[in-house]
Amino acid sequence: MKKTALVIIAALAAFSAGAQDRAWTLGDCIRYAIDHNISLKQSRLNVEQKELDLSTAKGKRLPGLAASASENLSFGRGLGADNTYTNSNTTSTSLNLGTDIPIFQGFSISDGIKISSLDLSSATQKLRKAENDLSVNVAKAYIQILYDEEVLKVALSQEACDKELLESVRARMESGKASLAEVASQEAVLAQSSLSVAQARGNLSISRLDLSQLLELSTPDSLNIVFPQASALAPALLSDPEQIWLQALNTRPEILDAALSVERSKIAVHQAKGAFLPSLSFSGGIGTNFYTVNNQAATSFGNQLTNNSSHYLGLSLNIPISARLANRNNLKGARLNLRNETLNEENSKKTLYKEIQQAYYNALSSQVKYESSLKTAESERRRFELTAEKYKAGLAGITDYNDARNSRFKAESEMLRARYESVFHAKLLDFYAGTALDL
């Protein structure tokens, strides 16, 4: 048994490791996060609870049926059939079966069903909104990893170049063309490059950790992501924000949820008005009794159940006259809530428009910044290569080399950041328009 358990544990561990060792696209990450995120699982449970609430609301239309039984014992002096008081012990058994059927309850049942149905739809839209928010966060973490990986490549390239130059300076020192101070300076430059590599590795590790936590993975160590094609990173043609907003009004869950809240409030007003109306219900049932006196039954059990049986049918009309201002105030409160939800819907639309505008101008700005920084990075790269060649030949000093080196690293980092900011904001804008996030 113990051996079997160890085999199962090993198999599960191997499966988990295999799942993490695979290469993840952005779409893979988003789908996995949506399936495994704990908050989303809780939101799905809330949807199931609203389904039960709707079923309960519909059940209020059904007849109610109840059975009851009671046993009573009386003892002591009592008035008998011969009009004299005697000591006697009396038992009675009662059996009843009754039903009640609501006929009209001031629209409270039908309105309650509508409200429960809207609550279910609202919970579904809230779940979609949570999925969208998680998708954006995953995309942001994914693109941050892409950026950090590229920065690490630049840092490693710089470190390799500095190592090569250090060997060149040492060779020049051995031939008497460079001093020990120049070697020490180049060693300091290499140490700075190694520090940049360490910092880049650390940033990449943190980025991987952030994404793995969004995916609910136990460790980020084996999380490998797919580097997208160059075409996916190219500047995209941006759509008009006004047109995107008009499309988003019909698809974004936060807008649909706000509209559902307004509709729910309208029904709540109608339900509050129904409290002023009479309610009518039907009831019916059958019952019977069995008696004994001094442990002796007058007739047999079966005969008594037949002879003592009774049936009843009834209609109950309830007319509200005064509820101590409760119904009036409930109606006023429902109307106030309707006005508030209408304002919330309007505010949700305006907020969405602001978000789309912000995403559009961020994408536009980052594209301009990327195009400019791309030219700057290319210029700084050529300048660095020329300065490095001069430094290697002893025609430039360490100060010139460090200045060119630092400028190149800064320019390439800014270019990479602008590229991935441009990609993220463009994808976010497409996401508002209804396109799935992917690279």
Tab-separated table of C-alpha atoms in Angstrom:
chain	number	residue	atom	x	y	z
A	1	MET	CA	0.000	0.000	0.000
A	2	LYS	CA	2.811	2.366	0.955
A	3	LYS	CA	4.623	1.513	-2.253
A	4	THR	CA	1.493	2.235	-4.305
A	5	ALA	CA	1.074	5.623	-2.624
A	6	LEU	CA	4.668	6.557	-3.442
A	7	VAL	CA	4.136	5.601	-7.083
A	8	ILE	CA	0.994	7.772	-7.277
A	9	ILE	CA	2.773	10.738	-5.678
A	10	ALA	CA	5.703	10.372	-8.083
A	11	ALA	CA	3.338	10.207	-11.052
A	12	LEU	CA	1.508	13.337	-9.948
A	13	ALA	CA	4.804	15.143	-9.439
A	14	ALA	CA	5.966	14.104	-12.894
A	15	PHE	CA	2.681	15.277	-14.420
A	16	SER	CA	2.943	18.632	-12.645
A	17	ALA	CA	6.527	19.070	-13.768
A	18	GLY	CA	5.600	18.158	-17.324
A	19	ALA	CA	2.783	20.703	-17.299
A	20	GLN	CA	5.165	23.422	-16.192
A	21	ASP	CA	8.015	22.445	-18.529
A	22	ARG	CA	5.917	22.979	-21.627
A	23	ALA	CA	6.164	26.238	-23.565
A	24	TRP	CA	3.302	28.651	-22.804
A	25	THR	CA	1.783	31.064	-25.297
A	26	LEU	CA	-0.124	34.060	-24.007
A	27	GLY	CA	-3.388	32.344	-24.919
A	28	ASP	CA	-2.304	29.226	-22.994
A	29	CYS	CA	-1.527	31.306	-19.931
A	30	ILE	CA	-4.863	33.123	-20.010
A	31	ARG	CA	-6.889	29.927	-20.429
A	32	TYR	CA	-4.972	28.149	-17.678
A	33	ALA	CA	-5.361	31.095	-15.300
A	34	ILE	CA	-9.117	31.295	-15.940
A	35	ASP	CA	-9.481	27.557	-15.248
A	36	HIS	CA	-7.383	27.497	-12.063
A	37	ASN	CA	-7.677	30.925	-10.427
A	38	ILE	CA	-9.218	30.569	-6.955
A	39	SER	CA	-11.123	33.867	-7.059
A	40	LEU	CA	-12.756	32.827	-10.320
A	41	LYS	CA	-13.704	29.470	-8.832
A	42	GLN	CA	-15.448	31.354	-6.026
A	43	SER	CA	-17.246	33.508	-8.596
A	44	ARG	CA	-18.449	30.360	-10.369
A	45	LEU	CA	-19.806	29.065	-7.057
A	46	ASN	CA	-21.691	32.338	-6.688
A	47	VAL	CA	-23.267	31.764	-10.115
A	48	GLU	CA	-24.374	28.296	-8.993
A	49	GLN	CA	-25.868	29.817	-5.834
A	50	LYS	CA	-27.865	32.282	-7.939
A	51	GLU	CA	-29.164	29.348	-10.002
A	52	LEU	CA	-30.427	27.760	-6.787
A	53	ASP	CA	-32.011	31.059	-5.729
A	54	LEU	CA	-33.844	31.214	-9.072
A	55	SER	CA	-35.095	27.661	-8.620
A	56	THR	CA	-36.349	28.557	-5.131
A	57	ALA	CA	-38.146	31.634	-6.466
A	58	LYS	CA	-39.879	29.567	-9.163
A	59	GLY	CA	-40.875	26.996	-6.544
A	60	LYS	CA	-43.021	29.582	-4.741
A	61	ARG	CA	-45.622	29.135	-7.481
A	62	LEU	CA	-46.109	25.489	-6.560
A	63	PRO	CA	-48.721	24.288	-4.069
A	64	GLY	CA	-47.545	23.657	-0.544
A	65	LEU	CA	-48.358	20.286	1.015
A	66	ALA	CA	-47.933	19.341	4.673
A	67	ALA	CA	-48.944	16.419	6.859
A	68	SER	CA	-49.238	16.517	10.645
A	69	ALA	CA	-49.983	14.112	13.475
A	70	SER	CA	-50.576	14.788	17.166
A	71	GLU	CA	-51.200	12.698	20.271
A	72	ASN	CA	-52.889	14.171	23.367
A	73	LEU	CA	-53.487	12.695	26.829
A	74	SER	CA	-56.007	14.093	29.361
A	75	PHE	CA	-56.515	12.739	32.876
A	76	GLY	CA	-58.410	13.748	36.050
A	77	ARG	CA	-62.026	14.688	36.670
A	78	GLY	CA	-64.089	15.672	33.682
A	79	LEU	CA	-67.646	15.969	32.492
A	80	GLY	CA	-68.864	12.730	30.953
A	81	ALA	CA	-71.594	11.918	28.450
A	82	ASP	CA	-74.127	11.412	31.317
A	83	ASN	CA	-73.483	14.984	32.542
A	84	THR	CA	-71.662	13.862	35.665
A	85	TYR	CA	-68.054	14.378	36.708
A	86	THR	CA	-65.929	11.295	36.859
A	87	ASN	CA	-62.250	10.440	36.949
A	88	SER	CA	-61.141	9.376	33.464
A	89	ASN	CA	-58.073	9.126	31.226
A	90	THR	CA	-58.634	10.252	27.645
A	91	THR	CA	-56.327	9.959	24.638
A	92	SER	CA	-56.815	11.464	21.221
A	93	THR	CA	-54.896	10.997	18.013
A	94	SER	CA	-55.227	13.567	15.213
A	95	LEU	CA	-54.087	13.162	11.612
A	96	ASN	CA	-54.173	16.013	9.076
A	97	LEU	CA	-53.088	16.598	5.472
A	98	GLY	CA	-53.366	20.129	4.066
A	99	THR	CA	-52.375	22.160	1.038
A	100	ASP	CA	-52.156	25.865	0.288
A	101	ILE	CA	-51.956	27.431	-3.160
A	102	PRO	CA	-51.050	31.084	-3.736
A	103	ILE	CA	-53.450	32.600	-6.257
A	104	PHE	CA	-52.431	36.250	-6.224
A	105	GLN	CA	-49.726	37.764	-4.039
A	106	GLY	CA	-49.524	41.276	-5.429
A	107	PHE	CA	-47.054	40.204	-8.161
A	108	SER	CA	-44.445	39.404	-5.492
A	109	ILE	CA	-43.877	35.857	-6.772
A	110	SER	CA	-43.600	36.721	-10.478
A	111	ASP	CA	-41.455	39.768	-9.729
A	112	GLY	CA	-39.293	37.693	-7.380
A	113	ILE	CA	-38.652	35.213	-10.205
A	114	LYS	CA	-37.668	38.039	-12.556
A	115	ILE	CA	-35.330	39.523	-9.938
A	116	SER	CA	-33.699	36.148	-9.267
A	117	SER	CA	-33.234	35.626	-13.006
A	118	LEU	CA	-31.578	39.041	-13.305
A	119	ASP	CA	-29.388	38.274	-10.284
A	120	LEU	CA	-28.202	35.128	-12.053
A	121	SER	CA	-27.401	37.098	-15.216
A	122	SER	CA	-25.613	39.732	-13.130
A	123	ALA	CA	-23.479	37.114	-11.387
A	124	THR	CA	-22.566	35.697	-14.803
A	125	GLN	CA	-21.501	39.134	-16.051
A	126	LYS	CA	-19.463	39.715	-12.888
A	127	LEU	CA	-17.716	36.409	-13.554
A	128	ARG	CA	-16.934	37.548	-17.114
A	129	LYS	CA	-15.612	40.856	-15.767
A	130	ALA	CA	-13.321	38.995	-13.362
A	131	GLU	CA	-12.102	36.805	-16.233
A	132	ASN	CA	-11.374	39.903	-18.317
A	133	ASP	CA	-9.450	41.568	-15.485
A	134	LEU	CA	-7.421	38.418	-14.932
A	135	SER	CA	-6.705	38.149	-18.675
A	136	VAL	CA	-5.335	41.701	-18.754
A	137	ASN	CA	-3.159	41.050	-15.697
A	138	VAL	CA	-1.800	37.853	-17.247
A	139	ALA	CA	-1.059	39.669	-20.513
A	140	LYS	CA	0.749	42.425	-18.616
A	141	ALA	CA	2.856	39.891	-16.689
A	142	TYR	CA	3.561	37.893	-19.875
A	143	ILE	CA	4.765	40.954	-21.783
A	144	GLN	CA	6.864	42.024	-18.797
A	145	ILE	CA	8.692	38.683	-19.043
A	146	LEU	CA	9.314	39.267	-22.745
A	147	TYR	CA	10.785	42.674	-21.954
A	148	ASP	CA	12.943	41.365	-19.096
A	149	GLU	CA	14.254	38.532	-21.269
A	150	GLU	CA	15.327	40.971	-23.963
A	151	VAL	CA	16.977	43.259	-21.423
A	152	LEU	CA	18.862	40.239	-20.086
A	153	LYS	CA	20.056	39.417	-23.622
A	154	VAL	CA	21.346	42.983	-24.017
A	155	ALA	CA	23.087	42.811	-20.627
A	156	LEU	CA	24.699	39.457	-21.491
A	157	SER	CA	25.852	40.815	-24.826
A	158	GLN	CA	27.389	43.808	-23.089
A	159	GLU	CA	29.079	41.570	-20.529
A	160	ALA	CA	30.559	39.395	-23.309
A	161	CYS	CA	31.833	42.482	-25.091
A	162	ASP	CA	33.419	43.804	-21.880
A	163	LYS	CA	35.114	40.449	-21.268
A	164	GLU	CA	36.588	40.512	-24.774
A	165	LEU	CA	37.815	44.066	-24.274
A	166	LEU	CA	39.357	43.149	-20.926
A	167	GLU	CA	41.383	40.432	-22.626
A	168	SER	CA	42.418	42.954	-25.299
A	169	VAL	CA	43.533	45.509	-22.671
A	170	ARG	CA	45.494	42.841	-20.802
A	171	ALA	CA	47.223	41.857	-24.063
A	172	ARG	CA	48.078	45.491	-24.698
A	173	MET	CA	49.459	45.791	-21.158
A	174	GLU	CA	51.708	42.776	-21.720
A	175	SER	CA	53.023	44.437	-24.875
A	176	GLY	CA	53.563	47.687	-22.990
A	177	LYS	CA	50.833	49.607	-24.785
A	178	ALA	CA	48.464	49.842	-21.797
A	179	SER	CA	48.922	50.507	-18.104
A	180	LEU	CA	47.789	48.520	-15.068
A	181	ALA	CA	45.352	51.331	-14.326
A	182	GLU	CA	43.643	50.770	-17.683
A	183	VAL	CA	43.279	47.079	-16.868
A	184	ALA	CA	41.799	47.899	-13.473
A	185	SER	CA	39.388	50.335	-15.101
A	186	GLN	CA	38.256	47.711	-17.584
A	187	GLU	CA	37.839	45.183	-14.771
A	188	ALA	CA	35.570	47.701	-13.033
A	189	VAL	CA	33.581	48.091	-16.251
A	190	LEU	CA	33.194	44.312	-16.479
A	191	ALA	CA	32.077	44.164	-12.854
A	192	GLN	CA	29.411	46.756	-13.636
A	193	SER	CA	28.262	44.692	-16.620
A	194	SER	CA	28.064	41.583	-14.433
A	195	LEU	CA	25.983	43.553	-11.944
A	196	SER	CA	23.634	44.603	-14.755
A	197	VAL	CA	23.288	40.942	-15.749
A	198	ALA	CA	22.507	39.963	-12.145
A	199	GLN	CA	19.889	42.718	-11.892
A	200	ALA	CA	18.345	41.662	-15.215
A	201	ARG	CA	18.194	38.044	-14.033
A	202	GLY	CA	16.567	39.157	-10.798
A	203	ASN	CA	13.942	41.218	-12.648
A	204	LEU	CA	13.206	38.271	-14.915
A	205	SER	CA	12.816	35.939	-11.926
A	206	ILE	CA	10.344	38.334	-10.319
A	207	SER	CA	8.394	38.603	-13.583
A	208	ARG	CA	8.207	34.817	-13.831
A	209	LEU	CA	7.042	34.639	-10.228
A	210	ASP	CA	4.289	37.172	-10.873
A	211	LEU	CA	3.000	35.195	-13.851
A	212	SER	CA	3.242	31.839	-12.070
A	213	GLN	CA	1.200	33.207	-9.168
A	214	LEU	CA	-1.493	34.399	-11.550
A	215	LEU	CA	-1.508	30.882	-13.030
A	216	GLU	CA	-1.668	29.326	-9.532
A	217	LEU	CA	1.524	27.355	-10.242
A	218	SER	CA	3.523	26.079	-7.290
A	219	THR	CA	6.862	27.364	-8.627
A	220	PRO	CA	8.074	29.602	-11.469
A	221	ASP	CA	11.329	27.690	-11.950
A	222	SER	CA	10.203	25.702	-14.996
A	223	LEU	CA	7.848	28.260	-16.504
A	224	ASN	CA	8.880	28.717	-20.131
A	225	ILE	CA	6.988	31.087	-22.391
A	226	VAL	CA	6.897	31.229	-26.176
A	227	PHE	CA	8.621	34.226	-27.691
A	228	PRO	CA	6.229	35.657	-30.310
A	229	GLN	CA	6.991	36.206	-33.964
A	230	ALA	CA	8.498	39.574	-34.915
A	231	SER	CA	5.302	40.464	-36.789
A	232	ALA	CA	3.327	40.248	-33.529
A	233	LEU	CA	5.609	42.885	-31.991
A	234	ALA	CA	5.380	45.335	-34.885
A	235	PRO	CA	3.382	48.559	-34.392
A	236	ALA	CA	-0.292	47.897	-35.105
A	237	LEU	CA	-2.857	50.046	-36.871
A	238	LEU	CA	-4.997	51.579	-34.122
A	239	SER	CA	-8.795	51.692	-34.404
A	240	ASP	CA	-10.865	54.765	-33.660
A	241	PRO	CA	-11.658	54.887	-29.896
A	242	GLU	CA	-15.209	56.146	-30.529
A	243	GLN	CA	-15.955	53.139	-32.722
A	244	ILE	CA	-14.407	50.756	-30.206
A	245	TRP	CA	-16.539	52.262	-27.439
A	246	LEU	CA	-19.742	51.780	-29.437
A	247	GLN	CA	-18.824	48.124	-29.975
A	248	ALA	CA	-17.831	47.640	-26.353
A	249	LEU	CA	-21.187	48.940	-25.090
A	250	ASN	CA	-22.815	45.766	-26.432
A	251	THR	CA	-20.187	43.291	-25.226
A	252	ARG	CA	-18.357	44.490	-22.108
A	253	PRO	CA	-19.690	42.673	-19.011
A	254	GLU	CA	-19.484	45.732	-16.743
A	255	ILE	CA	-21.862	47.626	-19.047
A	256	LEU	CA	-24.238	44.683	-19.385
A	257	ASP	CA	-24.192	44.228	-15.611
A	258	ALA	CA	-25.048	47.894	-15.063
A	259	ALA	CA	-28.010	47.569	-17.458
A	260	LEU	CA	-29.181	44.473	-15.568
A	261	SER	CA	-29.057	46.423	-12.302
A	262	VAL	CA	-31.307	49.109	-13.795
A	263	GLU	CA	-33.777	46.483	-15.006
A	264	ARG	CA	-33.714	44.806	-11.591
A	265	SER	CA	-34.480	48.124	-9.896
A	266	LYS	CA	-37.459	48.690	-12.212
A	267	ILE	CA	-38.896	45.318	-11.235
A	268	ALA	CA	-38.218	46.081	-7.560
A	269	VAL	CA	-40.339	49.250	-7.917
A	270	HIS	CA	-43.160	47.183	-9.435
A	271	GLN	CA	-42.794	44.653	-6.626
A	272	ALA	CA	-42.989	47.417	-4.006
A	273	LYS	CA	-46.207	48.701	-5.599
A	274	GLY	CA	-47.663	45.206	-5.334
A	275	ALA	CA	-47.452	45.399	-1.537
A	276	PHE	CA	-50.462	47.779	-1.656
A	277	LEU	CA	-52.618	45.171	-3.427
A	278	PRO	CA	-54.738	42.449	-1.788
A	279	SER	CA	-53.459	38.875	-1.738
A	280	LEU	CA	-55.569	35.783	-2.296
A	281	SER	CA	-54.713	32.183	-1.487
A	282	PHE	CA	-56.535	28.859	-1.522
A	283	SER	CA	-56.279	26.183	1.150
A	284	GLY	CA	-57.729	22.732	1.574
A	285	GLY	CA	-57.196	19.572	3.543
A	286	ILE	CA	-58.500	16.501	5.290
A	287	GLY	CA	-58.266	15.409	8.904
A	288	THR	CA	-59.457	12.697	11.281
A	289	ASN	CA	-59.259	11.727	14.956
A	290	PHE	CA	-59.189	8.640	17.130
A	291	TYR	CA	-60.293	8.715	20.807
A	292	THR	CA	-60.063	6.378	23.814
A	293	VAL	CA	-61.470	6.820	27.326
A	294	ASN	CA	-59.883	4.872	30.161
A	295	ASN	CA	-57.911	2.958	27.536
A	296	GLN	CA	-61.120	1.824	25.852
A	297	ALA	CA	-62.122	2.979	22.396
A	298	ALA	CA	-65.768	3.656	21.654
A	299	THR	CA	-65.391	2.005	18.253
A	300	SER	CA	-62.560	0.435	16.336
A	301	PHE	CA	-59.629	2.446	15.062
A	302	GLY	CA	-60.678	2.113	11.422
A	303	ASN	CA	-64.296	3.084	12.097
A	304	GLN	CA	-63.258	6.148	14.095
A	305	LEU	CA	-60.886	7.314	11.360
A	306	THR	CA	-63.784	7.052	8.885
A	307	ASN	CA	-66.493	8.499	11.107
A	308	ASN	CA	-64.370	11.354	12.490
A	309	SER	CA	-62.883	12.450	9.175
A	310	SER	CA	-63.402	16.028	7.991
A	311	HIS	CA	-62.593	17.973	4.856
A	312	TYR	CA	-62.182	21.652	4.297
A	313	LEU	CA	-61.699	24.116	1.476
A	314	GLY	CA	-61.032	27.810	1.916
A	315	LEU	CA	-60.096	31.087	0.295
A	316	SER	CA	-58.111	33.671	2.204
A	317	LEU	CA	-58.159	37.324	1.173
A	318	ASN	CA	-55.751	39.721	2.814
A	319	ILE	CA	-56.305	43.432	2.216
A	320	PRO	CA	-53.487	45.720	3.398
A	321	ILE	CA	-54.868	48.833	5.089
A	322	SER	CA	-51.962	50.180	7.115
A	323	ALA	CA	-48.401	48.884	7.388
A	324	ARG	CA	-47.131	51.753	9.561
A	325	LEU	CA	-45.662	53.540	6.493
A	326	ALA	CA	-43.478	50.516	5.685
A	327	ASN	CA	-44.970	49.881	2.210
A	328	ARG	CA	-44.877	53.563	1.302
A	329	ASN	CA	-41.249	53.943	2.376
A	330	ASN	CA	-40.251	50.708	0.644
A	331	LEU	CA	-41.697	52.073	-2.611
A	332	LYS	CA	-39.852	55.380	-2.183
A	333	GLY	CA	-36.624	53.488	-1.433
A	334	ALA	CA	-37.068	51.334	-4.548
A	335	ARG	CA	-37.541	54.436	-6.697
A	336	LEU	CA	-34.437	56.059	-5.203
A	337	ASN	CA	-32.432	52.907	-5.899
A	338	LEU	CA	-33.676	52.945	-9.514
A	339	ARG	CA	-32.407	56.506	-9.948
A	340	ASN	CA	-29.075	55.523	-8.389
A	341	GLU	CA	-28.647	52.476	-10.645
A	342	THR	CA	-29.509	54.595	-13.693
A	343	LEU	CA	-26.726	56.990	-12.727
A	344	ASN	CA	-24.373	54.035	-12.169
A	345	GLU	CA	-25.114	52.762	-15.669
A	346	GLU	CA	-24.364	56.180	-17.159
A	347	ASN	CA	-21.176	56.427	-15.120
A	348	SER	CA	-20.087	52.920	-16.222
A	349	LYS	CA	-20.418	53.957	-19.867
A	350	LYS	CA	-18.407	57.126	-19.280
A	351	THR	CA	-15.747	55.214	-17.339
A	352	LEU	CA	-15.438	52.702	-20.166
A	353	TYR	CA	-15.065	55.531	-22.695
A	354	LYS	CA	-12.300	57.084	-20.576
A	355	GLU	CA	-10.498	53.729	-20.312
A	356	ILE	CA	-10.657	53.221	-24.088
A	357	GLN	CA	-9.467	56.755	-24.741
A	358	GLN	CA	-6.596	56.261	-22.295
A	359	ALA	CA	-5.620	52.970	-23.928
A	360	TYR	CA	-5.747	54.599	-27.375
A	361	TYR	CA	-3.539	57.551	-26.485
A	362	ASN	CA	-1.160	55.317	-24.527
A	363	ALA	CA	-0.830	53.089	-27.585
A	364	LEU	CA	-0.367	56.099	-29.871
A	365	SER	CA	2.214	57.653	-27.578
A	366	SER	CA	4.136	54.407	-27.102
A	367	GLN	CA	4.252	53.818	-30.879
A	368	VAL	CA	5.728	57.281	-31.445
A	369	LYS	CA	8.142	56.712	-28.585
A	370	TYR	CA	9.134	53.335	-30.012
A	371	GLU	CA	9.836	54.700	-33.483
A	372	SER	CA	11.970	57.470	-31.993
A	373	SER	CA	13.788	55.218	-29.532
A	374	LEU	CA	14.460	52.666	-32.281
A	375	LYS	CA	16.447	55.260	-34.219
A	376	THR	CA	18.216	56.385	-31.040
A	377	ALA	CA	19.132	52.809	-30.105
A	378	GLU	CA	20.545	52.156	-33.577
A	379	SER	CA	22.623	55.334	-33.432
A	380	GLU	CA	23.926	54.541	-29.957
A	381	ARG	CA	24.763	50.979	-31.034
A	382	ARG	CA	26.874	52.230	-33.953
A	383	ARG	CA	28.526	54.816	-31.737
A	384	PHE	CA	29.379	52.156	-29.156
A	385	GLU	CA	30.816	49.790	-31.767
A	386	LEU	CA	33.053	52.529	-33.164
A	387	THR	CA	34.159	53.625	-29.691
A	388	ALA	CA	34.854	50.013	-28.689
A	389	GLU	CA	37.037	49.536	-31.760
A	390	LYS	CA	38.935	52.734	-30.963
A	391	TYR	CA	39.286	51.701	-27.324
A	392	LYS	CA	40.551	48.287	-28.346
A	393	ALA	CA	43.161	49.955	-30.563
A	394	GLY	CA	44.148	52.395	-27.816
A	395	LEU	CA	42.707	55.412	-29.663
A	396	ALA	CA	39.971	56.130	-27.076
A	397	GLY	CA	40.013	56.294	-23.301
A	398	ILE	CA	37.996	54.351	-20.732
A	399	THR	CA	35.811	57.386	-20.076
A	400	ASP	CA	34.730	57.567	-23.736
A	401	TYR	CA	34.081	53.831	-23.739
A	402	ASN	CA	31.991	53.917	-20.557
A	403	ASP	CA	29.960	56.842	-21.847
A	404	ALA	CA	29.208	55.051	-25.141
A	405	ARG	CA	28.522	51.782	-23.336
A	406	ASN	CA	26.071	53.290	-20.843
A	407	SER	CA	24.307	55.307	-23.530
A	408	ARG	CA	23.884	52.212	-25.678
A	409	PHE	CA	22.490	50.114	-22.826
A	410	LYS	CA	20.074	52.880	-21.785
A	411	ALA	CA	18.912	53.490	-25.367
A	412	GLU	CA	18.281	49.797	-26.035
A	413	SER	CA	16.430	49.380	-22.734
A	414	GLU	CA	14.214	52.369	-23.492
A	415	MET	CA	13.591	51.075	-27.005
A	416	LEU	CA	12.568	47.655	-25.664
A	417	ARG	CA	10.302	49.167	-23.034
A	418	ALA	CA	8.620	51.376	-25.643
A	419	ARG	CA	8.155	48.354	-27.937
A	420	TYR	CA	6.417	46.236	-25.328
A	421	GLU	CA	4.360	49.114	-24.001
A	422	SER	CA	3.194	49.670	-27.567
A	423	VAL	CA	2.328	45.985	-27.934
A	424	PHE	CA	0.430	45.847	-24.635
A	425	HIS	CA	-1.644	49.002	-25.211
A	426	ALA	CA	-2.477	47.985	-28.790
A	427	LYS	CA	-3.601	44.526	-27.627
A	428	LEU	CA	-5.586	46.113	-24.801
A	429	LEU	CA	-7.356	48.353	-27.291
A	430	ASP	CA	-8.225	45.319	-29.431
A	431	PHE	CA	-9.453	43.556	-26.289
A	432	TYR	CA	-11.925	46.379	-25.649
A	433	ALA	CA	-13.154	45.869	-29.210
A	434	GLY	CA	-13.797	42.183	-28.498
A	435	THR	CA	-10.621	40.505	-29.790
A	436	ALA	CA	-9.106	37.833	-27.521
A	437	LEU	CA	-5.729	38.644	-25.979
A	438	ASP	CA	-2.924	36.727	-27.669
A	439	LEU	CA	0.384	37.206	-29.444
